[in-house]
PDB file of C-alpha atoms in Angstrom:
ATOM      1  CA  ILE A   1      13.845 100.733  54.419  1.00  0.00           C
ATOM      2  CA  LYS A   2      14.302 102.344  58.121  1.00  0.00           C
ATOM      3  CA  VAL A   3      13.658 100.567  61.400  1.00  0.00           C
ATOM      4  CA  ASP A   4      14.034 102.126  64.633  1.00  0.00           C
ATOM      5  CA  VAL A   5      14.888  99.223  67.227  1.00  0.00           C
ATOM      6  CA  VAL A   6      14.949  99.516  71.230  1.00  0.00           C
ATOM      7  CA  SER A   7      16.578  96.894  73.433  1.00  0.00           C
ATOM      8  CA  GLY A   8      15.374  95.382  76.316  1.00  0.00           C
ATOM      9  CA  THR A   9      16.528  93.168  79.283  1.00  0.00           C
ATOM     10  CA  HIS A  10      18.958  91.085  76.857  1.00  0.00           C
ATOM     11  CA  ALA A  11      21.529  92.178  74.543  1.00  0.00           C
ATOM     12  CA  LEU A  12      20.039  92.437  70.648  1.00  0.00           C
ATOM     13  CA  GLN A  13      21.201  89.979  68.115  1.00  0.00           C
ATOM     14  CA  GLN A  14      19.227  89.749  64.827  1.00  0.00           C
ATOM     15  CA  LEU A  15      16.627  92.087  62.784  1.00  0.00           C
ATOM     16  CA  GLU A  16      15.219  90.595  59.957  1.00  0.00           C
ATOM     17  CA  ILE A  17      12.980  92.406  57.183  1.00  0.00           C
ATOM     18  CA  ARG A  18      10.460  91.213  54.664  1.00  0.00           C
ATOM     19  CA  VAL A  19       8.425  92.390  52.300  1.00  0.00           C
ATOM     20  CA  ASP A  20       5.305  90.573  51.407  1.00  0.00           C
ATOM     21  CA  GLY A  21       6.753  87.159  53.375  1.00  0.00           C
ATOM     22  CA  SER A  22       9.851  87.300  51.420  1.00  0.00           C
ATOM     23  CA  ILE A  23      13.166  88.169  53.635  1.00  0.00           C
ATOM     24  CA  VAL A  24      15.200  91.046  51.912  1.00  0.00           C
ATOM     25  CA  ALA A  25      17.709  91.587  54.649  1.00  0.00           C
ATOM     26  CA  THR A  26      19.185  89.696  57.818  1.00  0.00           C
ATOM     27  CA  LEU A  27      21.120  92.138  59.867  1.00  0.00           C
ATOM     28  CA  PRO A  28      23.207  91.618  62.841  1.00  0.00           C
ATOM     29  CA  VAL A  29      22.055  94.495  65.600  1.00  0.00           C
ATOM     30  CA  SER A  30      24.224  95.403  68.459  1.00  0.00           C
ATOM     31  CA  SER A  31      22.221  98.352  69.797  1.00  0.00           C
ATOM     32  CA  SER A  32      19.547 100.252  69.911  1.00  0.00           C
ATOM     33  CA  GLY A  33      19.389 102.844  66.879  1.00  0.00           C
ATOM     34  CA  ALA A  34      18.248 102.842  63.631  1.00  0.00           C
ATOM     35  CA  TYR A  35      18.876  99.833  61.083  1.00  0.00           C
ATOM     36  CA  THR A  36      18.676 100.038  57.244  1.00  0.00           C
ATOM     37  CA  THR A  37      18.612  98.511  54.110  1.00  0.00           C
ATOM     38  CA  ASN A  38      18.427  98.997  50.883  1.00  0.00           C
ATOM     39  CA  TYR A  39      15.159  97.354  48.587  1.00  0.00           C
ATOM     40  CA  SER A  40      13.559  98.385  45.171  1.00  0.00           C
ATOM     41  CA  PHE A  41       9.727  97.556  45.576  1.00  0.00           C
ATOM     42  CA  LYS A  42       8.852  96.173  42.166  1.00  0.00           C
ATOM     43  CA  LYS A  43       5.462  95.990  42.151  1.00  0.00           C
ATOM     44  CA  THR A  44       3.002  99.213  41.787  1.00  0.00           C
ATOM     45  CA  GLY A  45       0.227  98.031  44.374  1.00  0.00           C
ATOM     46  CA  ASN A  46       0.620  98.200  48.367  1.00  0.00           C
ATOM     47  CA  GLN A  47       3.060  96.063  50.035  1.00  0.00           C
ATOM     48  CA  THR A  48       3.683  94.436  53.418  1.00  0.00           C
ATOM     49  CA  ILE A  49       6.835  95.202  55.213  1.00  0.00           C
ATOM     50  CA  SER A  50       7.338  92.861  57.999  1.00  0.00           C
ATOM     51  CA  VAL A  51      10.339  93.134  60.395  1.00  0.00           C
ATOM     52  CA  THR A  52      10.922  90.495  63.502  1.00  0.00           C
ATOM     53  CA  LEU A  53      13.726  91.577  66.302  1.00  0.00           C
ATOM     54  CA  THR A  54      15.285  88.929  68.208  1.00  0.00           C
ATOM     55  CA  ASP A  55      17.561  89.009  70.965  1.00  0.00           C
ATOM     56  CA  THR A  56      20.350  86.761  72.713  1.00  0.00           C
ATOM     57  CA  ALA A  57      17.647  84.881  75.133  1.00  0.00           C
ATOM     58  CA  PHE A  58      15.416  84.203  71.831  1.00  0.00           C
ATOM     59  CA  TYR A  59      12.951  86.466  72.580  1.00  0.00           C
ATOM     60  CA  SER A  60      11.408  88.401  69.465  1.00  0.00           C
ATOM     61  CA  ALA A  61       9.231  91.180  68.731  1.00  0.00           C
ATOM     62  CA  SER A  62       7.221  91.845  65.384  1.00  0.00           C
ATOM     63  CA  GLU A  63       5.712  94.576  63.438  1.00  0.00           C
ATOM     64  CA  SER A  64       4.095  95.325  59.808  1.00  0.00           C
ATOM     65  CA  LYS A  65       3.362  98.216  57.691  1.00  0.00           C
ATOM     66  CA  THR A  66       1.990  98.655  54.776  1.00  0.00           C
ATOM     67  CA  TYR A  67       3.943 100.593  52.085  1.00  0.00           C
ATOM     68  CA  LYS A  68       1.923 102.521  49.463  1.00  0.00           C
ATOM     69  CA  PRO A  69       3.468 103.625  46.334  1.00  0.00           C
TER      70      PRO A  69
END
């Protein structure tokens, strides 16, 4: 799973990646760029990938996409 992030006013801190609501990765994030994690999808149907990016002031932004195998 690849996630592109862009920093704002405050320094970035953490990126949390979920698949169907379960956390599959928590990555330290220090700057804008691409972050990846390996994940083997276990189901054959559509799955929802959600990400939450948190900065050092504890502001967060979330986004989700549907993965269609």
